[in-house]
Amino acid sequence: HDIPDAPYLSYVGGLDRSKKVDVLADSLDVLHSRGSDVHVVVAGRGEQEHLLRPAAARGQVTLVGYADVDTKAVILKGSAAIANPGRVGLIAVDALTARRAIITTQWPWHAPEIEYLRLNESLIMPRDNAADFADALETATRSTSNTMPIEWPAPPRMESMVANFRNGIIALLTS
């Protein structure tokens, strides 16, 4: 898939409005104007894929398309961190499994799974703008290690995720 040997970031998921692909594209423009060598491997498809084509043409992005489970695992484990400026959902579980921090934005519409992550450890949340997100991406690729120096919690088990979801629905219906 032409994944670079140099440190890179990964993006895994749908390329749609909820994931704020426009912020990722704008951040890559900012990084390009700085002469940064940040590279993002993107595994996913969606209506906003075209926003990343200019960065791909400049060599900043590798567009993999849909990735099966094995390809996704390879991409995540090889990356310095996961770039996901928009809604963080089940990618939080993948981040814990791969032991890679998620870089997202201070955006109010994240899914409940974001609570599995720890701010400034497994979760980096700059302000919701392209320049600050670009700064966080650049910082992540400058790290000398592929993992953050933290004690990683075990990923949540399916049973506990289902129980949390069930308890939330019951609490909502009984309030």
Tab-separated table of C-alpha atoms in Angstrom:
chain	number	residue	atom	x	y	z
A	1	HIS	CA	0.000	0.000	0.000
A	2	ASP	CA	3.020	2.338	-0.243
A	3	ILE	CA	3.101	2.886	3.521
A	4	PRO	CA	6.202	4.947	4.313
A	5	ASP	CA	9.120	3.655	6.370
A	6	ALA	CA	9.259	6.980	8.220
A	7	PRO	CA	6.950	7.724	11.162
A	8	TYR	CA	3.378	8.192	10.032
A	9	LEU	CA	-0.070	8.736	11.466
A	10	SER	CA	-3.085	6.590	10.720
A	11	TYR	CA	-6.679	7.478	10.011
A	12	VAL	CA	-9.128	4.582	10.046
A	13	GLY	CA	-12.825	5.005	9.407
A	14	GLY	CA	-15.448	6.611	7.262
A	15	LEU	CA	-14.560	9.732	5.334
A	16	ASP	CA	-17.692	11.714	6.115
A	17	ARG	CA	-18.758	14.965	7.796
A	18	SER	CA	-18.982	13.447	11.274
A	19	LYS	CA	-15.265	12.638	11.097
A	20	LYS	CA	-14.365	16.245	10.172
A	21	VAL	CA	-12.299	15.233	7.150
A	22	ASP	CA	-12.225	18.924	6.202
A	23	VAL	CA	-10.195	19.686	9.351
A	24	LEU	CA	-7.746	16.900	8.513
A	25	ALA	CA	-7.400	18.221	4.941
A	26	ASP	CA	-6.939	21.815	6.146
A	27	SER	CA	-4.361	20.654	8.713
A	28	LEU	CA	-2.422	18.897	5.968
A	29	ASP	CA	-2.475	22.163	3.992
A	30	VAL	CA	-1.042	23.960	7.041
A	31	LEU	CA	1.663	21.325	7.434
A	32	HIS	CA	2.507	21.484	3.726
A	33	SER	CA	2.927	25.265	3.942
A	34	ARG	CA	5.367	24.717	6.848
A	35	GLY	CA	7.393	22.166	4.887
A	36	SER	CA	6.490	19.445	7.373
A	37	ASP	CA	7.059	15.788	6.505
A	38	VAL	CA	3.961	14.524	8.368
A	39	HIS	CA	2.371	11.627	6.508
A	40	VAL	CA	-1.056	10.066	7.114
A	41	VAL	CA	-2.102	6.599	5.973
A	42	VAL	CA	-5.859	6.706	5.428
A	43	ALA	CA	-7.881	3.496	5.555
A	44	GLY	CA	-11.468	4.289	4.734
A	45	ARG	CA	-13.904	5.470	2.134
A	46	GLY	CA	-16.658	8.038	2.024
A	47	GLU	CA	-18.241	11.105	0.513
A	48	GLN	CA	-15.397	13.392	1.621
A	49	GLU	CA	-12.503	11.331	0.283
A	50	HIS	CA	-12.004	13.966	-2.423
A	51	LEU	CA	-10.905	16.466	0.256
A	52	LEU	CA	-7.744	14.404	0.832
A	53	ARG	CA	-6.786	14.025	-2.832
A	54	PRO	CA	-4.675	17.251	-2.943
A	55	ALA	CA	-2.640	16.015	0.063
A	56	ALA	CA	-2.304	12.597	-1.595
A	57	ALA	CA	-1.049	14.270	-4.776
A	58	ARG	CA	1.575	16.129	-2.679
A	59	GLY	CA	2.703	12.848	-1.086
A	60	GLN	CA	1.354	13.645	2.390
A	61	VAL	CA	-1.357	10.979	2.357
A	62	THR	CA	-1.549	7.346	1.334
A	63	LEU	CA	-5.148	6.428	0.508
A	64	VAL	CA	-5.595	2.720	1.157
A	65	GLY	CA	-9.368	2.555	0.743
A	66	TYR	CA	-11.355	0.020	2.712
A	67	ALA	CA	-9.094	-2.031	4.997
A	68	ASP	CA	-9.891	-5.493	6.281
A	69	VAL	CA	-9.150	-6.356	9.916
A	70	ASP	CA	-5.585	-7.539	9.251
A	71	THR	CA	-4.673	-4.477	7.157
A	72	LYS	CA	-6.208	-2.156	9.740
A	73	ALA	CA	-4.146	-3.812	12.485
A	74	VAL	CA	-0.912	-3.413	10.496
A	75	ILE	CA	-1.649	0.245	9.749
A	76	LEU	CA	-2.542	1.078	13.361
A	77	LYS	CA	0.392	-0.776	14.940
A	78	GLY	CA	2.860	0.871	12.558
A	79	SER	CA	1.616	4.384	13.179
A	80	ALA	CA	2.848	6.903	15.717
A	81	ALA	CA	-0.742	7.858	16.615
A	82	ILE	CA	-4.250	7.894	15.185
A	83	ALA	CA	-5.494	11.123	13.592
A	84	ASN	CA	-9.261	11.502	13.904
A	85	PRO	CA	-10.411	15.138	14.141
A	86	GLY	CA	-14.126	14.337	14.286
A	87	ARG	CA	-16.368	11.916	16.101
A	88	VAL	CA	-14.382	9.369	18.080
A	89	GLY	CA	-16.384	6.166	18.430
A	90	LEU	CA	-15.292	2.541	18.273
A	91	ILE	CA	-11.851	3.624	17.053
A	92	ALA	CA	-11.196	4.205	20.778
A	93	VAL	CA	-11.236	0.432	21.318
A	94	ASP	CA	-8.889	-0.065	18.362
A	95	ALA	CA	-6.571	2.603	19.822
A	96	LEU	CA	-6.385	0.795	23.144
A	97	THR	CA	-5.758	-2.529	21.425
A	98	ALA	CA	-3.017	-1.055	19.216
A	99	ARG	CA	-1.691	1.100	22.086
A	100	ARG	CA	-1.792	4.233	19.983
A	101	ALA	CA	-3.074	7.593	21.148
A	102	ILE	CA	-5.914	9.266	19.305
A	103	ILE	CA	-5.475	12.875	18.259
A	104	THR	CA	-8.888	14.481	17.930
A	105	THR	CA	-10.362	17.932	18.504
A	106	GLN	CA	-12.341	19.525	21.311
A	107	TRP	CA	-15.603	18.858	19.522
A	108	PRO	CA	-18.808	18.181	21.465
A	109	TRP	CA	-20.121	15.286	19.349
A	110	HIS	CA	-17.837	12.392	20.223
A	111	ALA	CA	-19.450	9.006	20.898
A	112	PRO	CA	-19.478	7.542	24.436
A	113	GLU	CA	-16.478	5.292	23.647
A	114	ILE	CA	-14.186	8.336	23.968
A	115	GLU	CA	-14.528	7.873	27.735
A	116	TYR	CA	-12.353	4.746	27.483
A	117	LEU	CA	-9.397	7.045	26.719
A	118	ARG	CA	-7.371	9.237	29.097
A	119	LEU	CA	-6.819	12.891	28.249
A	120	ASN	CA	-3.167	13.756	27.546
A	121	GLU	CA	-2.259	10.068	27.604
A	122	SER	CA	-4.231	7.971	25.153
A	123	LEU	CA	-6.241	11.003	23.999
A	124	ILE	CA	-4.784	14.259	22.678
A	125	MET	CA	-7.398	17.013	22.188
A	126	PRO	CA	-6.199	20.317	20.732
A	127	ARG	CA	-8.699	23.068	19.998
A	128	ASP	CA	-11.053	22.486	17.092
A	129	ASN	CA	-9.124	24.237	14.318
A	130	ALA	CA	-6.715	23.227	11.585
A	131	ALA	CA	-3.613	24.968	12.975
A	132	ASP	CA	-3.839	23.425	16.446
A	133	PHE	CA	-4.685	20.011	15.016
A	134	ALA	CA	-1.676	20.330	12.673
A	135	ASP	CA	0.560	21.135	15.666
A	136	ALA	CA	-0.638	17.999	17.471
A	137	LEU	CA	-0.057	15.837	14.384
A	138	GLU	CA	3.460	17.164	14.001
A	139	THR	CA	4.245	16.620	17.688
A	140	ALA	CA	3.055	13.009	17.470
A	141	THR	CA	5.339	12.191	14.540
A	142	ARG	CA	8.348	13.730	16.282
A	143	SER	CA	8.056	11.278	19.176
A	144	THR	CA	11.010	8.919	19.494
A	145	SER	CA	8.684	6.048	20.356
A	146	ASN	CA	5.638	4.594	18.614
A	147	THR	CA	3.823	4.349	21.931
A	148	MET	CA	3.029	6.970	24.497
A	149	PRO	CA	4.895	6.439	27.814
A	150	ILE	CA	1.767	5.462	29.722
A	151	GLU	CA	0.295	2.377	31.286
A	152	TRP	CA	-2.281	1.255	28.766
A	153	PRO	CA	-5.554	-0.045	30.161
A	154	ALA	CA	-6.965	-3.221	28.707
A	155	PRO	CA	-9.474	-2.604	25.926
A	156	PRO	CA	-13.064	-2.921	27.121
A	157	ARG	CA	-14.649	-6.321	26.672
A	158	MET	CA	-17.786	-6.698	24.582
A	159	GLU	CA	-19.787	-7.746	27.643
A	160	SER	CA	-18.939	-4.542	29.524
A	161	MET	CA	-19.670	-2.363	26.472
A	162	VAL	CA	-23.096	-4.002	26.088
A	163	ALA	CA	-23.802	-3.627	29.817
A	164	ASN	CA	-22.831	0.063	29.728
A	165	PHE	CA	-25.083	0.632	26.726
A	166	ARG	CA	-27.975	-1.233	28.364
A	167	ASN	CA	-27.580	0.650	31.655
A	168	GLY	CA	-27.504	3.966	29.795
A	169	ILE	CA	-30.746	3.192	27.984
A	170	ILE	CA	-32.435	2.098	31.214
A	171	ALA	CA	-31.260	5.269	32.977
A	172	LEU	CA	-32.591	7.384	30.139
A	173	LEU	CA	-35.966	5.659	30.101
A	174	THR	CA	-36.428	5.788	33.873
A	175	SER	CA	-35.454	9.431	34.364
